[in-house]
Amino acid sequence: MGMGRGLKGLMKKGHGDMADFSIILFLCNWGPHAAFQALQDSATQIPPEIKMVRIPCSGRISKALLFKPFEMGADGVAMVGCETGTCRYATGSSTAQKNVEHTRAILHLLGLGEDRLRLKTFMPEDSEPLLQFLRGFCDEIKAIGKSPVVPSPEAEPPSQALELTKEVVAAHDIYACQDCGKCSSACSLTLVGKPFSPRAIASNIISGNIDSADVEKDIWSCLACGLCYDRCPSAVNFPEFIKDMRYILKKDGSRGYLAHGGFFQSLMRTMTPKDLKVNHWDWLPDDIQVDPQSKTLFFGGCAPYFDIFFKGFLGVQTSDILVDSLKLLNFFDIFPLLLEDERCCGHDLLWSGDKENFLKLARLNVDAIHRLGVEELITACPECYRAYTHDYPQQGVKVNFKVTHIFDLLEGEISKGAVGFKPFDRRLTFQDPCRLSRLENRPELPRRLISRLKPIEFNEMQDRGGGAICCGNSAWTGCDSYSKALQVKRIRQAHSTGSDLLVTACPKCQIHLQCAMEDPFLGEELNMDMMDLTSVLAKTINWE
Amino acid sequence: MNAYEEPKTMTRVKEQPPRQEITITGFGGQGIVLAGRILGKAAVLGDHKQSTLVQSYGPEARGGACSAQVIISEGPIHYPYVRHPDILVSMSQTGFDKFIDQLKEGGTLLIDQDLVQPQSIEGDFFSIPSTRIAEELGRKMMANIIMLGFFTAITGAVSVKAARDSVVSSVPKGTEEMNSKAFNKGYDYAVALLKGREKKAKGRAGA
Ligand code: SF4
Ligand code: SF4
Ligand code: SF4
């Protein structure tokens, strides 16, 4: 992401007369650059708001890069490439089309507005049309207005990282480690062969080795799954320790090993301005009944963003979880309130070392919910649940309403009686969500619901409940070939139960496991249908 | 006392007739007579109506059919025997077989789902697996209290508060909370059942 730094320079340079607006122009090196150069050669006045970034091919600008300028406060982004068919690398133009289309959809949900991002193609001789386009786009952006996004401050100057580390080591009593190795024998990453050992990280950090690249990388690789903490005889809380270490590293300038070019962290940070009018729910099907007066709120989570981002690639449909949750609530005559400008709960920012922006999101969400006089929040996302019940209060954000996981609510309603389930013609197994099954220690909750279903059969995987194997990634950090190995191992376990449907209870489990199923070599062997438990329930629940 | 909240939806506010005759049947040991007594007490002490109770253990007393006849009325009751009940509650097959013909036309029938097979009857009835739920709660003998909760929500013959207070003051010391919970179970089941019927009637049985 050298691009991020370069952009920062560009966006600052504009401080002059018209400098209020910043528009980033990604300009393909081949066709359109010639057109642009002709304009420069003839000293034509190009709107000064336009900051040009010359790129090798429009197809190389990933969604993360397309989005990055918005995180940094840009008011508009123009992607200018070559027409399909004239692309020097054949597929660049069509890739750019998809990336722009998806990023525009995300900008819409986010409330920045899709019109702030445009794709255009020009031939080398098109300098006049290019100029017209740039002027027109500039006017359009000015008509839309300034972006409400205020870029987050630069990383603080290299700080007292060592000092801070000492405090963190003391706070989590890392010295209590007896070097027994139980953690390594439990750690999923170690078990798939990654040269990675929690106790080695601990001892490296204790001896002040935090500058080593290996230690840095390891800190970003940990899945924060807590399996090691479960086994540790000295109760060394490794995930919490890692969380704090990431915070220190981030402050110290570490960019982290972020998956997908840091797209999701960018997205979360871009949600922090107060004035953003997020459109979190405008895609919801009409037959869902909600009630703006209700004191019960349904908090959906980021699934709609995931679905857009992974559209062409994984094709996951995790927003079904939201729709099916709402259908289940409606089934029981619960018509909840929705937060129109719902923002990400911030869980993954906290786990990516960005406490400041996590806190901004937490406060924005909680304040909005308090203003509505909500008495109870219901969520189907184990990470949102964890954030509201645990991380918010722990980080000092007070929550004055009851927080309920939808499984608890459903279990309560169903056990009142008169509700049954239609036969479900599948063989099921279940992927535990770490936040619910291990961190909250409630593996029995989804299982109670599963036991009410009428599938052909339900079989547990070898590792399950609190000891289940992770879906391979957490907080969009540190994804590598070992994550893949872990997923392969997990999916093979699922297959060996003889099941044909892997039931999940977290949108991320579905995304990360699906990712392994896309493997060009193993994909066919691994492929297995997945469905969230809320969807299975919604499909089969019935009044008796 | 249990701080149980009334469900906000679907509580049955039905116009009650000035006089209702109720027969509760089952076999000995199910607490049929106790159920009748709780019901009568609720009507008198809680709802300030008049009530009578006639209990009958047939010759086949131990384990055989037994019944409680309860009359609830706004005015004086001159004759305490029930010949044609408005409401029949059946917790055993023999009880059902013996009393079903007495049920008034258009009367309300409540049964234990697992213990009674209501063959050869026309019309609607309400069933609850009260014994099974009681077993799940760990006490089979609370089936009668669950049935009372169910009865209260379905028929509205006594008010919820009166019924629950009466349960609490009639059961052995130390079991109040458990029985109150059992009552709520039956009550909730009825609310869910009615809600489900309403949804089905609108053609919306699923989610
Ligand atoms: S399990 Fe705990 S005590 Fe043992 S090596 Fe790991 S951190 Fe140290
Ligand atoms: S939290 Fe999980 S991934 Fe991280 S070191 Fe412990 S067991 Fe390994
Ligand atoms: S497993 Fe796939 S979807 Fe998940 S973070 Fe890694 S690359 Fe992304």
Tab-separated table of C-alpha atoms in Angstrom, chain A residues 287 289 327-328 330-333 335 413 415-419 422 537-538 541-544, chain B residues 4 7 9-10 113 133 185 188-190 192-193 195-200 204-207:
chain	number	residue	atom	x	y	z
A	287	ASP	CA	-42.332	-8.261	2.933
A	289	GLN	CA	-42.247	-5.873	8.694
A	327	LYS	CA	-38.455	-13.177	9.033
A	328	LEU	CA	-38.081	-15.238	12.195
A	330	ASN	CA	-41.864	-11.436	12.260
A	331	PHE	CA	-42.921	-15.064	12.598
A	332	PHE	CA	-43.186	-14.460	16.339
A	333	ASP	CA	-44.954	-11.108	15.816
A	335	PHE	CA	-41.589	-6.119	14.531
A	413	GLU	CA	-40.014	-18.328	21.853
A	415	SER	CA	-39.843	-23.433	23.840
A	416	LYS	CA	-43.152	-21.737	24.622
A	417	GLY	CA	-44.622	-24.346	22.342
A	418	ALA	CA	-46.986	-24.756	19.409
A	419	VAL	CA	-44.052	-24.353	17.022
A	422	LYS	CA	-40.847	-29.182	8.678
A	537	LEU	CA	-34.693	-22.211	10.918
A	538	ALA	CA	-36.563	-19.682	8.798
A	541	ILE	CA	-40.201	-23.289	11.112
A	542	ASN	CA	-43.944	-23.786	11.215
A	543	TRP	CA	-46.911	-23.164	13.484
A	544	GLU	CA	-48.256	-26.519	14.539
B	4	TYR	CA	-43.582	-12.565	35.134
B	7	PRO	CA	-47.095	-11.163	26.865
B	9	THR	CA	-49.704	-9.644	22.178
B	10	MET	CA	-52.649	-11.954	21.936
B	113	GLN	CA	-52.060	-33.963	23.692
B	133	ILE	CA	-43.785	-30.279	29.525
B	185	LYS	CA	-45.429	-22.459	30.654
B	188	ASP	CA	-47.312	-19.160	27.109
B	189	TYR	CA	-48.093	-22.321	25.224
B	190	ALA	CA	-51.686	-21.220	24.796
B	192	ALA	CA	-48.290	-19.290	21.114
B	193	LEU	CA	-50.981	-21.727	19.990
B	195	LYS	CA	-51.007	-16.851	17.666
B	196	GLY	CA	-50.118	-19.776	15.417
B	197	ARG	CA	-53.787	-20.433	14.645
B	198	GLU	CA	-54.331	-16.824	13.768
B	199	LYS	CA	-51.302	-16.890	11.443
B	200	LYS	CA	-52.397	-20.115	9.838
B	204	ARG	CA	-48.913	-17.685	7.015
B	205	ALA	CA	-47.822	-20.861	8.760
B	206	GLY	CA	-44.106	-20.446	8.067
B	207	ALA	CA	-41.564	-17.655	8.431
